[in-house]
mmCIF file with all atom_site columns, C-alpha atoms in Angstrom:
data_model
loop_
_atom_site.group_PDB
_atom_site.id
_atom_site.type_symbol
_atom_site.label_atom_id
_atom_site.label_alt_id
_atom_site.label_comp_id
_atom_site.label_asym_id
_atom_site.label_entity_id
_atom_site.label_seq_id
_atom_site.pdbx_PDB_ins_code
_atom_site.Cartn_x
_atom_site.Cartn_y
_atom_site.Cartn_z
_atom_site.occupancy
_atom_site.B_iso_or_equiv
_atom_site.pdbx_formal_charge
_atom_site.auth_seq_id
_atom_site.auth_comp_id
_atom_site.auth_asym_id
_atom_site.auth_atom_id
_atom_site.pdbx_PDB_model_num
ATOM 1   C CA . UNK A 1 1   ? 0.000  0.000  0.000   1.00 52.00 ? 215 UNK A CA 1
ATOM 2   C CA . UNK A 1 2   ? 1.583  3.301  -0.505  1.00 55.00 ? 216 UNK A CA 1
ATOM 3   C CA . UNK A 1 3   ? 0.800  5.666  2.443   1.00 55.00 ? 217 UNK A CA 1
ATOM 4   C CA . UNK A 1 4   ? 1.727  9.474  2.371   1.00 55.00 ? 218 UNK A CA 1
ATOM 5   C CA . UNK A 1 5   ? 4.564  9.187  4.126   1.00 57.00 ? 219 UNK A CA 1
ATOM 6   C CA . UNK A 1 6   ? 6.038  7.454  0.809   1.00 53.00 ? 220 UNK A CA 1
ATOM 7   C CA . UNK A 1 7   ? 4.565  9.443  -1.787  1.00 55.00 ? 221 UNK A CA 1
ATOM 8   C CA . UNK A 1 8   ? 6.259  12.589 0.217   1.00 53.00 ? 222 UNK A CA 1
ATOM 9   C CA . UNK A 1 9   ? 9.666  11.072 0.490   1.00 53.00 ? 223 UNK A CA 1
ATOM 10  C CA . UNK A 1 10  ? 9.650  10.059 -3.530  1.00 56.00 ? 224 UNK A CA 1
ATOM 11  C CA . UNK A 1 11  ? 8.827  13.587 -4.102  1.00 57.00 ? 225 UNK A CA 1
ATOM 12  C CA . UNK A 1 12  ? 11.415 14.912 -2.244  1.00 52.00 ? 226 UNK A CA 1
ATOM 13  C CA . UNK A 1 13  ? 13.766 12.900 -3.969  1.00 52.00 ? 227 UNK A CA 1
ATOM 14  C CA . UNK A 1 14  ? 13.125 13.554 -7.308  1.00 54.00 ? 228 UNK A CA 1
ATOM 15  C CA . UNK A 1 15  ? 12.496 17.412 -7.071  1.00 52.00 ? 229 UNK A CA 1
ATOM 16  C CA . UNK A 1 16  ? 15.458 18.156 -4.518  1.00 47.00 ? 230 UNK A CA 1
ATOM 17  C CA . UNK A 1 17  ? 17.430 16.603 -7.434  1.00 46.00 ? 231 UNK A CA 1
ATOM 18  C CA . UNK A 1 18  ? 16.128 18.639 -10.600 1.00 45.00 ? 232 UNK A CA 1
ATOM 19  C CA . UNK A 1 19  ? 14.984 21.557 -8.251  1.00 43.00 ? 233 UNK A CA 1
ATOM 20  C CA . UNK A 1 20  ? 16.936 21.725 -5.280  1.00 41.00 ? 234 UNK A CA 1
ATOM 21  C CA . UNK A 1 21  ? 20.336 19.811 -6.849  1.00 42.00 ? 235 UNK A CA 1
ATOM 22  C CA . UNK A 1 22  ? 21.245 18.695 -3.350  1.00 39.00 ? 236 UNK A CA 1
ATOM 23  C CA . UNK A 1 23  ? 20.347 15.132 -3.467  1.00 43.00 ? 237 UNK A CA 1
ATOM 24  C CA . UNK A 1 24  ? 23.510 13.334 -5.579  1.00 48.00 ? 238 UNK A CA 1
ATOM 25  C CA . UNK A 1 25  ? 22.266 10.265 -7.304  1.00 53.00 ? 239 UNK A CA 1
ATOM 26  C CA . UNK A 1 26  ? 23.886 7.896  -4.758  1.00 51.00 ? 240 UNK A CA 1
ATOM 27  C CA . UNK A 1 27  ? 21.814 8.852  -2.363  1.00 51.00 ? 241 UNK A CA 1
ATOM 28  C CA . UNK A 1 28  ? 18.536 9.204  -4.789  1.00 53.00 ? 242 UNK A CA 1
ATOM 29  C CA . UNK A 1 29  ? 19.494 5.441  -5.607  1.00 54.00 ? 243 UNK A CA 1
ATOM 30  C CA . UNK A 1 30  ? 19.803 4.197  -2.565  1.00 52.00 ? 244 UNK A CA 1
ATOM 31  C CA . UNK A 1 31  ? 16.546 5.731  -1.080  1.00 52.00 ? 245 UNK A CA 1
ATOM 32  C CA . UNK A 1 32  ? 15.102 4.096  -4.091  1.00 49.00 ? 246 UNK A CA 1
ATOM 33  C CA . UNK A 1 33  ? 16.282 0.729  -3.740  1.00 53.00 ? 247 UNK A CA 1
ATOM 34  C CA . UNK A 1 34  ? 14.566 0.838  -0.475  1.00 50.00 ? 248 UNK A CA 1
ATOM 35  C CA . UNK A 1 35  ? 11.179 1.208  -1.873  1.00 51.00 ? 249 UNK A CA 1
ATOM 36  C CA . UNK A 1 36  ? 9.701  -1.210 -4.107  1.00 49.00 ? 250 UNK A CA 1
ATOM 37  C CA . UNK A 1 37  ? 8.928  1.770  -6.162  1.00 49.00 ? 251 UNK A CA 1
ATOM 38  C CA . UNK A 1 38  ? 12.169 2.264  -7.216  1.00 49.00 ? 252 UNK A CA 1
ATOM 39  C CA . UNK A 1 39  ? 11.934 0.012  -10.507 1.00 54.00 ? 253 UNK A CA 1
ATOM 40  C CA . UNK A 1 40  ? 9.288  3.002  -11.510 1.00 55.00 ? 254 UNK A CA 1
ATOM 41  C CA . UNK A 1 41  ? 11.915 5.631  -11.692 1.00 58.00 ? 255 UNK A CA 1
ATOM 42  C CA . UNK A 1 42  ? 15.053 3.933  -12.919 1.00 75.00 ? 256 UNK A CA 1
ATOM 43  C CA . UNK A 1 43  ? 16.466 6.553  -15.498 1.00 84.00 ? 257 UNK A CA 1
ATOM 44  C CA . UNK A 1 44  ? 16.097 4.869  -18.929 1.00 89.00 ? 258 UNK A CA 1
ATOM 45  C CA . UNK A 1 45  ? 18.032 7.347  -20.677 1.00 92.00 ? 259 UNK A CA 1
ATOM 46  C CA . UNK A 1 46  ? 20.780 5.494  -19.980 1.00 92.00 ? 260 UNK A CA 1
ATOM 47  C CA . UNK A 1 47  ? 19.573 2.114  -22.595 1.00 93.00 ? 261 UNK A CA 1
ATOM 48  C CA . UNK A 1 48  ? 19.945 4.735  -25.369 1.00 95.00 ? 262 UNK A CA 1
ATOM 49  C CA . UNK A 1 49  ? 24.080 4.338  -24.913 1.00 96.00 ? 263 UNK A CA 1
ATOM 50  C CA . UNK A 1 50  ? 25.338 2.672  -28.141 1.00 96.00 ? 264 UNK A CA 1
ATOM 51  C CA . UNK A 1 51  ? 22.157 3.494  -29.893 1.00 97.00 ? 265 UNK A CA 1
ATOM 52  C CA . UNK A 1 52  ? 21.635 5.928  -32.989 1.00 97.00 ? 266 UNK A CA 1
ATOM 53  C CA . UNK A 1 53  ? 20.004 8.991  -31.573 1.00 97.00 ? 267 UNK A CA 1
ATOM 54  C CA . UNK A 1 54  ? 16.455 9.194  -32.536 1.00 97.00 ? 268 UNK A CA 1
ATOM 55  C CA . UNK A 1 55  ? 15.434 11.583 -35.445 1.00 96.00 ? 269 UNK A CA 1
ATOM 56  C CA . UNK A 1 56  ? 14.402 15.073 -35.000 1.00 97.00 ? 270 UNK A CA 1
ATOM 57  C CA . UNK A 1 57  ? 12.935 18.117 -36.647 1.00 97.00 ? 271 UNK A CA 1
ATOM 58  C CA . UNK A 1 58  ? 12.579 20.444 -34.000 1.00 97.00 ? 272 UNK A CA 1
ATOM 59  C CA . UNK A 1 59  ? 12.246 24.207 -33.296 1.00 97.00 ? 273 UNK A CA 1
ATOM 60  C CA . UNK A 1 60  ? 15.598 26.456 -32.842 1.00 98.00 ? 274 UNK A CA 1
ATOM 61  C CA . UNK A 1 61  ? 15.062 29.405 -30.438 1.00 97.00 ? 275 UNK A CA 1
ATOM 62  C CA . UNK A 1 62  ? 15.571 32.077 -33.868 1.00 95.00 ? 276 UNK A CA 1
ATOM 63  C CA . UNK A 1 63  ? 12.460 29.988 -35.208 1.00 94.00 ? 277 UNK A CA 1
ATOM 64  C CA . UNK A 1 64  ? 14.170 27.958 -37.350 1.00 96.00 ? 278 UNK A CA 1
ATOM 65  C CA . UNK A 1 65  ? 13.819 24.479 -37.439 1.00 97.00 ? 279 UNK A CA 1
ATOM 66  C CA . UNK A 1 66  ? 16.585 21.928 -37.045 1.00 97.00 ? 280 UNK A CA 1
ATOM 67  C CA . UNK A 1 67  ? 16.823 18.480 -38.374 1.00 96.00 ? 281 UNK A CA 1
ATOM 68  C CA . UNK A 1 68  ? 19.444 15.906 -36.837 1.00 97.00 ? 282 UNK A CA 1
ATOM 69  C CA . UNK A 1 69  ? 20.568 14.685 -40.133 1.00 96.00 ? 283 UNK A CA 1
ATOM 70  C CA . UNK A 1 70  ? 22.493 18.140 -40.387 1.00 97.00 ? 284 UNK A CA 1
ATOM 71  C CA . UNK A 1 71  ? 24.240 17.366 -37.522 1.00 97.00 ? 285 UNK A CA 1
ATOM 72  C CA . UNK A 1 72  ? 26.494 14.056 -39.382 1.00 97.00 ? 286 UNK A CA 1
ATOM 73  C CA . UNK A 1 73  ? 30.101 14.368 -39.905 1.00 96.00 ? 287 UNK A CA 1
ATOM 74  C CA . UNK A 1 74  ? 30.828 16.287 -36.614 1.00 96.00 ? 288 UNK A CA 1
ATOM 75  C CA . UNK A 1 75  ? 31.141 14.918 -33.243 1.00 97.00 ? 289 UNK A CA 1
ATOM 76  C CA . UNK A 1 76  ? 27.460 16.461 -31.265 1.00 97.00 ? 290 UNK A CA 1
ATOM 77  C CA . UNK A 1 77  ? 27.033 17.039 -27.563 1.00 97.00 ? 291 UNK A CA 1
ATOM 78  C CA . UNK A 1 78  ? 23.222 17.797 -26.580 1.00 98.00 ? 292 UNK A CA 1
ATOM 79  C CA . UNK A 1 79  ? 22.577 19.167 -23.224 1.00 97.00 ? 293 UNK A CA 1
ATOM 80  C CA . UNK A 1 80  ? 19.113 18.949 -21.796 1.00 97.00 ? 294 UNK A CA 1
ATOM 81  C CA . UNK A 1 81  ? 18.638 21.357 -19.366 1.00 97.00 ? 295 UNK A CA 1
ATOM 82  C CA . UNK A 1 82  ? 15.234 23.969 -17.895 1.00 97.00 ? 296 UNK A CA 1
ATOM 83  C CA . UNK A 1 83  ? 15.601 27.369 -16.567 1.00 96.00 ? 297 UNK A CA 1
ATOM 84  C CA . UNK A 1 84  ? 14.604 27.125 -13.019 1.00 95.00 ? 298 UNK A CA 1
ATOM 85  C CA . UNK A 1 85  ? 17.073 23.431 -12.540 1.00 95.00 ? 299 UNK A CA 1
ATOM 86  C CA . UNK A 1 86  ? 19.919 24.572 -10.286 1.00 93.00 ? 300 UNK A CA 1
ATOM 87  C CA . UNK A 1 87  ? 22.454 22.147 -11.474 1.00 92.00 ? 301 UNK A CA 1
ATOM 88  C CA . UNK A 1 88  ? 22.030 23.125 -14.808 1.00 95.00 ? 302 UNK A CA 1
ATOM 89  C CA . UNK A 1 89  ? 22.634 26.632 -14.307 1.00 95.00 ? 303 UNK A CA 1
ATOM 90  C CA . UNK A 1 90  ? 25.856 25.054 -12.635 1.00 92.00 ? 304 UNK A CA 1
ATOM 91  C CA . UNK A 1 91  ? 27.551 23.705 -15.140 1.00 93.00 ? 305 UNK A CA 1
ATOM 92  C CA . UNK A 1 92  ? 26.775 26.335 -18.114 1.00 95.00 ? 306 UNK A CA 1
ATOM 93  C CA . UNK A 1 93  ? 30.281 28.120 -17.392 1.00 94.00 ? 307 UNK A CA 1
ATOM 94  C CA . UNK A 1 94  ? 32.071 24.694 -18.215 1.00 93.00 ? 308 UNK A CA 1
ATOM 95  C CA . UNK A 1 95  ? 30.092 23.586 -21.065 1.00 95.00 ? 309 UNK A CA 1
ATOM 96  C CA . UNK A 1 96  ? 30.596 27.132 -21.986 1.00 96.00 ? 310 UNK A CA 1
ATOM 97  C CA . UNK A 1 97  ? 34.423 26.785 -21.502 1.00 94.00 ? 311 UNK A CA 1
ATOM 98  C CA . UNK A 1 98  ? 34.145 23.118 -23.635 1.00 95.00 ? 312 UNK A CA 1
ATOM 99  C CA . UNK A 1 99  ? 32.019 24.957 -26.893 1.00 96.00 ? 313 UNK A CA 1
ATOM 100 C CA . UNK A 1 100 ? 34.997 27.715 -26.835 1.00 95.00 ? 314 UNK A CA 1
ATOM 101 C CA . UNK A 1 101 ? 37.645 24.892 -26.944 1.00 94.00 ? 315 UNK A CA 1
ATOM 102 C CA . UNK A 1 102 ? 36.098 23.412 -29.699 1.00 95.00 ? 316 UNK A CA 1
ATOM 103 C CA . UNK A 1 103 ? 34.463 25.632 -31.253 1.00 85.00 ? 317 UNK A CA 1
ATOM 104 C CA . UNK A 1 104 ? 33.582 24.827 -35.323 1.00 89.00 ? 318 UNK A CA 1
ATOM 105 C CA . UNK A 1 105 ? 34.871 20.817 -34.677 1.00 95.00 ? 319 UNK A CA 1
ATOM 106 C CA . UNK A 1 106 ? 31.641 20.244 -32.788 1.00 97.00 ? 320 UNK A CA 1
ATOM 107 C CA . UNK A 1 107 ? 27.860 20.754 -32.751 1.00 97.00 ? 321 UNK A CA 1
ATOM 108 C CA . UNK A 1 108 ? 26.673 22.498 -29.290 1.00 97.00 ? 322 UNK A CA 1
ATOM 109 C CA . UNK A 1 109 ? 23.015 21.614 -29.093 1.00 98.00 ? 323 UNK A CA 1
ATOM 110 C CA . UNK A 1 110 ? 20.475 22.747 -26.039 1.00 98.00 ? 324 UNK A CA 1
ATOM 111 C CA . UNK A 1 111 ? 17.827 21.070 -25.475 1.00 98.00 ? 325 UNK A CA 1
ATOM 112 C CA . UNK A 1 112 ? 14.283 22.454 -23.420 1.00 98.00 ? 326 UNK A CA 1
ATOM 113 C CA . UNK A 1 113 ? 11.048 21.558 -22.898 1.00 97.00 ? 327 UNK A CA 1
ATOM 114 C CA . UNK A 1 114 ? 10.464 25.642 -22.223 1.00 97.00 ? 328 UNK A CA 1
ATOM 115 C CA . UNK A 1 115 ? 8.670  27.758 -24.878 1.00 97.00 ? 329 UNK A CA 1
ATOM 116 C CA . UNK A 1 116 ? 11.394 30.443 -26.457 1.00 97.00 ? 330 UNK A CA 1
ATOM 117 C CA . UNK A 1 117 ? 9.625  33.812 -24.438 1.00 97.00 ? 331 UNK A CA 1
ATOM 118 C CA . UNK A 1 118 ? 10.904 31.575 -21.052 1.00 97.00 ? 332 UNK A CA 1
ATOM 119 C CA . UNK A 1 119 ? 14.608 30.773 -22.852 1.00 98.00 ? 333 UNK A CA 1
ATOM 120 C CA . UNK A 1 120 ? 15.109 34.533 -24.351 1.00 97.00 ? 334 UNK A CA 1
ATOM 121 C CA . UNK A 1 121 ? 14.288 35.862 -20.585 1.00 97.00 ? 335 UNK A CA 1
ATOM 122 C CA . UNK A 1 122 ? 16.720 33.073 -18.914 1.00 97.00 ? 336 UNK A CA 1
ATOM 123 C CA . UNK A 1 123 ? 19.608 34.122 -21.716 1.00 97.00 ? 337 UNK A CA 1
ATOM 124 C CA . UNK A 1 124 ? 19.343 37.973 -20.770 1.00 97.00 ? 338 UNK A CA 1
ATOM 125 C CA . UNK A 1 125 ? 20.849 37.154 -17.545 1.00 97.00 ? 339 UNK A CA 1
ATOM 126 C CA . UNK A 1 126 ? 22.819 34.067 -18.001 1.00 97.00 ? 340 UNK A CA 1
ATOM 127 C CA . UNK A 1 127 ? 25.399 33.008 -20.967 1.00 96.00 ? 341 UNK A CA 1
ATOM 128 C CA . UNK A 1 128 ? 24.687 29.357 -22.596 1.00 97.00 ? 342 UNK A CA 1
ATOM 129 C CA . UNK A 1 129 ? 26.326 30.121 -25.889 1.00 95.00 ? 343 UNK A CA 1
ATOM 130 C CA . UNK A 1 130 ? 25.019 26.624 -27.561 1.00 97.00 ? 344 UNK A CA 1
ATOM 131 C CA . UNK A 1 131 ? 22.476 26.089 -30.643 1.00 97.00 ? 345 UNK A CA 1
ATOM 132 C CA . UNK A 1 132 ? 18.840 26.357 -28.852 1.00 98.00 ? 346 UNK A CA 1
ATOM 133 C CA . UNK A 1 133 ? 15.801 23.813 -29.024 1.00 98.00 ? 347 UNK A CA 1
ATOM 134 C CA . UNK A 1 134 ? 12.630 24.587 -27.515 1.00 98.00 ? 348 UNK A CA 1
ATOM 135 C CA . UNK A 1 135 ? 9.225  23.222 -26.968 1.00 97.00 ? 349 UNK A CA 1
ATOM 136 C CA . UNK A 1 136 ? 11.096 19.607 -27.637 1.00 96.00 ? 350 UNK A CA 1
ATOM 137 C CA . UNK A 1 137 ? 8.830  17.730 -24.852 1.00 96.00 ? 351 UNK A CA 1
ATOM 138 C CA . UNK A 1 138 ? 7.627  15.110 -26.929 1.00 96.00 ? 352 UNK A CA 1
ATOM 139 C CA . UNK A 1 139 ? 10.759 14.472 -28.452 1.00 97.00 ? 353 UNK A CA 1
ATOM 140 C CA . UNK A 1 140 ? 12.494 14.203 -24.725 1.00 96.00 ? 354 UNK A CA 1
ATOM 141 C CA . UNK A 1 141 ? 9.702  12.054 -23.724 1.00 95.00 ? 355 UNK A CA 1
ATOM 142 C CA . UNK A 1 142 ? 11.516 9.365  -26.298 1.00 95.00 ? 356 UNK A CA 1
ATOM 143 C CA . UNK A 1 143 ? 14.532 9.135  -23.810 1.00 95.00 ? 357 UNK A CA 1
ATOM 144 C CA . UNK A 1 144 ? 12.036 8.515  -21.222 1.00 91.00 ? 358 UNK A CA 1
ATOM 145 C CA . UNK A 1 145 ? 12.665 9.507  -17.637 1.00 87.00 ? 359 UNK A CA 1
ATOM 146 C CA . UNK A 1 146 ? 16.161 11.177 -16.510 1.00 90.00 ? 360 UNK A CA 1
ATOM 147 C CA . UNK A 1 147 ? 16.691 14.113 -13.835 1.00 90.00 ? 361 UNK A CA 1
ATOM 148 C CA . UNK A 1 148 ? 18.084 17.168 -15.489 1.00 94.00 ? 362 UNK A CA 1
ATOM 149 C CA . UNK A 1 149 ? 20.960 18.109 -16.173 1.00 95.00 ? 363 UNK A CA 1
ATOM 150 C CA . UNK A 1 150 ? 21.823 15.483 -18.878 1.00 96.00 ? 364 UNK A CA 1
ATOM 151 C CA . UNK A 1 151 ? 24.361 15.503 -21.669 1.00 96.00 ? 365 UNK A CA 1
ATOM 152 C CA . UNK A 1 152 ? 24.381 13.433 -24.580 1.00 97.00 ? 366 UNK A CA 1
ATOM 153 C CA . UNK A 1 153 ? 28.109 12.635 -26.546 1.00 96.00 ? 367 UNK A CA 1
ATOM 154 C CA . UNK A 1 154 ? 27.194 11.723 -29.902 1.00 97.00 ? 368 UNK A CA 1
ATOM 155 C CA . UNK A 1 155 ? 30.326 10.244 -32.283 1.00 97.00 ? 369 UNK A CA 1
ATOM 156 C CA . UNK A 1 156 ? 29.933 12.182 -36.137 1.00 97.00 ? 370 UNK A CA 1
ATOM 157 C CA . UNK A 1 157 ? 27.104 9.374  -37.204 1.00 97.00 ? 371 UNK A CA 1
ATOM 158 C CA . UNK A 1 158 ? 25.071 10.070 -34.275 1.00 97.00 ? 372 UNK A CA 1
ATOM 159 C CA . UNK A 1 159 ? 25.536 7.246  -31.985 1.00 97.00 ? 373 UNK A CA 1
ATOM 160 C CA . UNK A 1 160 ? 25.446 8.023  -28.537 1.00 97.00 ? 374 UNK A CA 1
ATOM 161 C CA . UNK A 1 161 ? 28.925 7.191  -26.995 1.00 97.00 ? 375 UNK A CA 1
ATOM 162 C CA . UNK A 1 162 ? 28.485 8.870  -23.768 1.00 96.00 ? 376 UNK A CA 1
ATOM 163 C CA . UNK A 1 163 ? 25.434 10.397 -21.455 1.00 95.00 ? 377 UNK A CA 1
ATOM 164 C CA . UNK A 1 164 ? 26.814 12.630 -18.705 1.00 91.00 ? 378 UNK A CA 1
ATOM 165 C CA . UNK A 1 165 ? 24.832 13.152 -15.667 1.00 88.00 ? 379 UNK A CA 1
ATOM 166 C CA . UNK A 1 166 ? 25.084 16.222 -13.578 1.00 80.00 ? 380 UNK A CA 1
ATOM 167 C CA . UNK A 1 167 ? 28.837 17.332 -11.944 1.00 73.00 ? 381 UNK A CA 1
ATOM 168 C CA . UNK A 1 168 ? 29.210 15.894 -8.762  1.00 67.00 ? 382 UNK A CA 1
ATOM 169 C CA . UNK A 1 169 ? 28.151 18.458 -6.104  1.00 66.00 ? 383 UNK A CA 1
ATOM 170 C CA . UNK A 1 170 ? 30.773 17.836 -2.778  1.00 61.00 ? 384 UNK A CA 1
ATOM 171 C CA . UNK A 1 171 ? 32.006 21.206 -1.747  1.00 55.00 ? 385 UNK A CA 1
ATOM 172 C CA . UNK A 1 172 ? 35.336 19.544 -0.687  1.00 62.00 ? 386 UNK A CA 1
ATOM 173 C CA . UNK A 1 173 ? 35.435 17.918 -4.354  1.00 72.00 ? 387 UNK A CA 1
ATOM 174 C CA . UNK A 1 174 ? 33.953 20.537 -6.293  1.00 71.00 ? 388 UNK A CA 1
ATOM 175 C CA . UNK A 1 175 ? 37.094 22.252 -7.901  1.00 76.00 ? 389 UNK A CA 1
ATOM 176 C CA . UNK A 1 176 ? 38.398 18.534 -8.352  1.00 77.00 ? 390 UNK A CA 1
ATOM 177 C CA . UNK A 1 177 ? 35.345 17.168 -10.298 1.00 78.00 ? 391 UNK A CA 1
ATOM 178 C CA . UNK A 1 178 ? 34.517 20.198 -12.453 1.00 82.00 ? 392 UNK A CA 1
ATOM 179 C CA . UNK A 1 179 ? 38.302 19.916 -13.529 1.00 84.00 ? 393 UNK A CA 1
ATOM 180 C CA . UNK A 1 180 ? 37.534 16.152 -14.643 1.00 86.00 ? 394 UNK A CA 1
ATOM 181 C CA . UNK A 1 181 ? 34.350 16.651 -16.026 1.00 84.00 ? 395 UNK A CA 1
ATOM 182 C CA . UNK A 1 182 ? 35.915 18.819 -18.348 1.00 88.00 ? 396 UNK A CA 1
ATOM 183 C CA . UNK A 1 183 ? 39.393 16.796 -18.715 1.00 88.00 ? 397 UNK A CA 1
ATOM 184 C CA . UNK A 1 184 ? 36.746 13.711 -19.718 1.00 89.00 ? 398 UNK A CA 1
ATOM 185 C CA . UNK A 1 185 ? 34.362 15.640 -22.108 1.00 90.00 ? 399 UNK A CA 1
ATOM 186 C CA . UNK A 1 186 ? 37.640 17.132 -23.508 1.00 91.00 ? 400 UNK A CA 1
ATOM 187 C CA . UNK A 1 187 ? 39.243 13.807 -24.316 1.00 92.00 ? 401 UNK A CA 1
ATOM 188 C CA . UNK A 1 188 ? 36.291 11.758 -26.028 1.00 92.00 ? 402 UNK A CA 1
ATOM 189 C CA . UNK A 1 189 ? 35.457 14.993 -28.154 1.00 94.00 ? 403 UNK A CA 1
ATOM 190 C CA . UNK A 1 190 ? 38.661 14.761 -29.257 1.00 91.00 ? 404 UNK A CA 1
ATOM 191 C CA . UNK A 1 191 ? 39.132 11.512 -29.911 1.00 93.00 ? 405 UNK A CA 1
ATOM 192 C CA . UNK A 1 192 ? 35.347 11.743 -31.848 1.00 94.00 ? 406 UNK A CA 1
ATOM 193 C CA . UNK A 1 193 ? 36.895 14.267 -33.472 1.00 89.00 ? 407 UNK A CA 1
ATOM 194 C CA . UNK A 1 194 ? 39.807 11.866 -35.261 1.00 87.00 ? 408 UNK A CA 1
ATOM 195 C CA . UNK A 1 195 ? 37.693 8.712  -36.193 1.00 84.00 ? 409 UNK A CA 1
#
């Protein structure tokens, strides 16, 4: 039987970890395994690894649409990401810092289930210097459920080599694993980048 008291703590799981960003995953995992709930809310982005990314022909934030057969022959890293999801704003800086390195080598995609009035006001106070989607919800329903932030490493033919969940947040880690997120984005883009 599921009684309040369950309900409220699967809540609190799920939204202090898109909303809050202070639950890590470890701990979201564990409190799930405890509940036989937990099957429910595996994140089944993950079976897409290996996988061709599923066609799109979505809307760009200029109002333009974009198709992911343009995005063959380069390596592609799609972030999804909403306005109000703390650990997204996080790690904008370093993804940021990742699009600079690479520039022209790579395709920088966002990815939102916001309309573009919400994204315009978020990028008048915030840089995110990637390509913008909007209104994709029906297309990130096909990944099914994942917490936010996600990023996708596709190789040039679209296969998805690599999903990255969000950087670790330890404050005595913190400087550590934003350095090695970026060391390990760094390295399989530019490995993508020679095959």
């Amino acid at each position: 039987m599921i009684t309040p008291r369950i309900i409220l703590l699967l809540i609190l799981v799920f939204t202090s970890n898109t909303v809050l960003g202070q639950a890590t995953d470890s701990l979201k995992n564990a409190m799930l395994e405890k509940t036989k709930f937990g099957e429910l809310f595996k994140e089944t982005i993950y079976e897409f690894k290996g996988k061709e990314l599923p066609e799109f022909e979505l809307n760009l934030l200029s109002g333009k649409k974009l198709n992911s057969e343009s995005l063959k022959g380069k390596p592609t890293v799609i972030n999804f990401w909403f306005s109000t999801c703390a650990p997204c704003i996080e790690e904008m800086p370093l993804l940021n810092e990742i699009k600079s390195e690479f520039e022209n080598e790579v395709n920088f995609i966002s990815m939102t289930f916001q309309n573009p009035n919400d994204v315009n006001e978020f990028l008048k106070t915030h840089d995110f210097d990637f390509t913008h989607i909007v209104n994709s919800k029906e297309y990130i329903k096909t990944f099914g459920t994942f917490g936010y932030p996600k990023t996708l490493i596709l190789d040039k033919d679209l296969v998805i080599v690599k999903i990255e969940k969000r950087i670790p947040k330890e404050i005595e880690n913190e400087e550590r694993n934003i350095a090695e997120f970026k060391a390990r984005l760094s390295k399989l883009l530019t490995e993508l980048k020679k095959r």
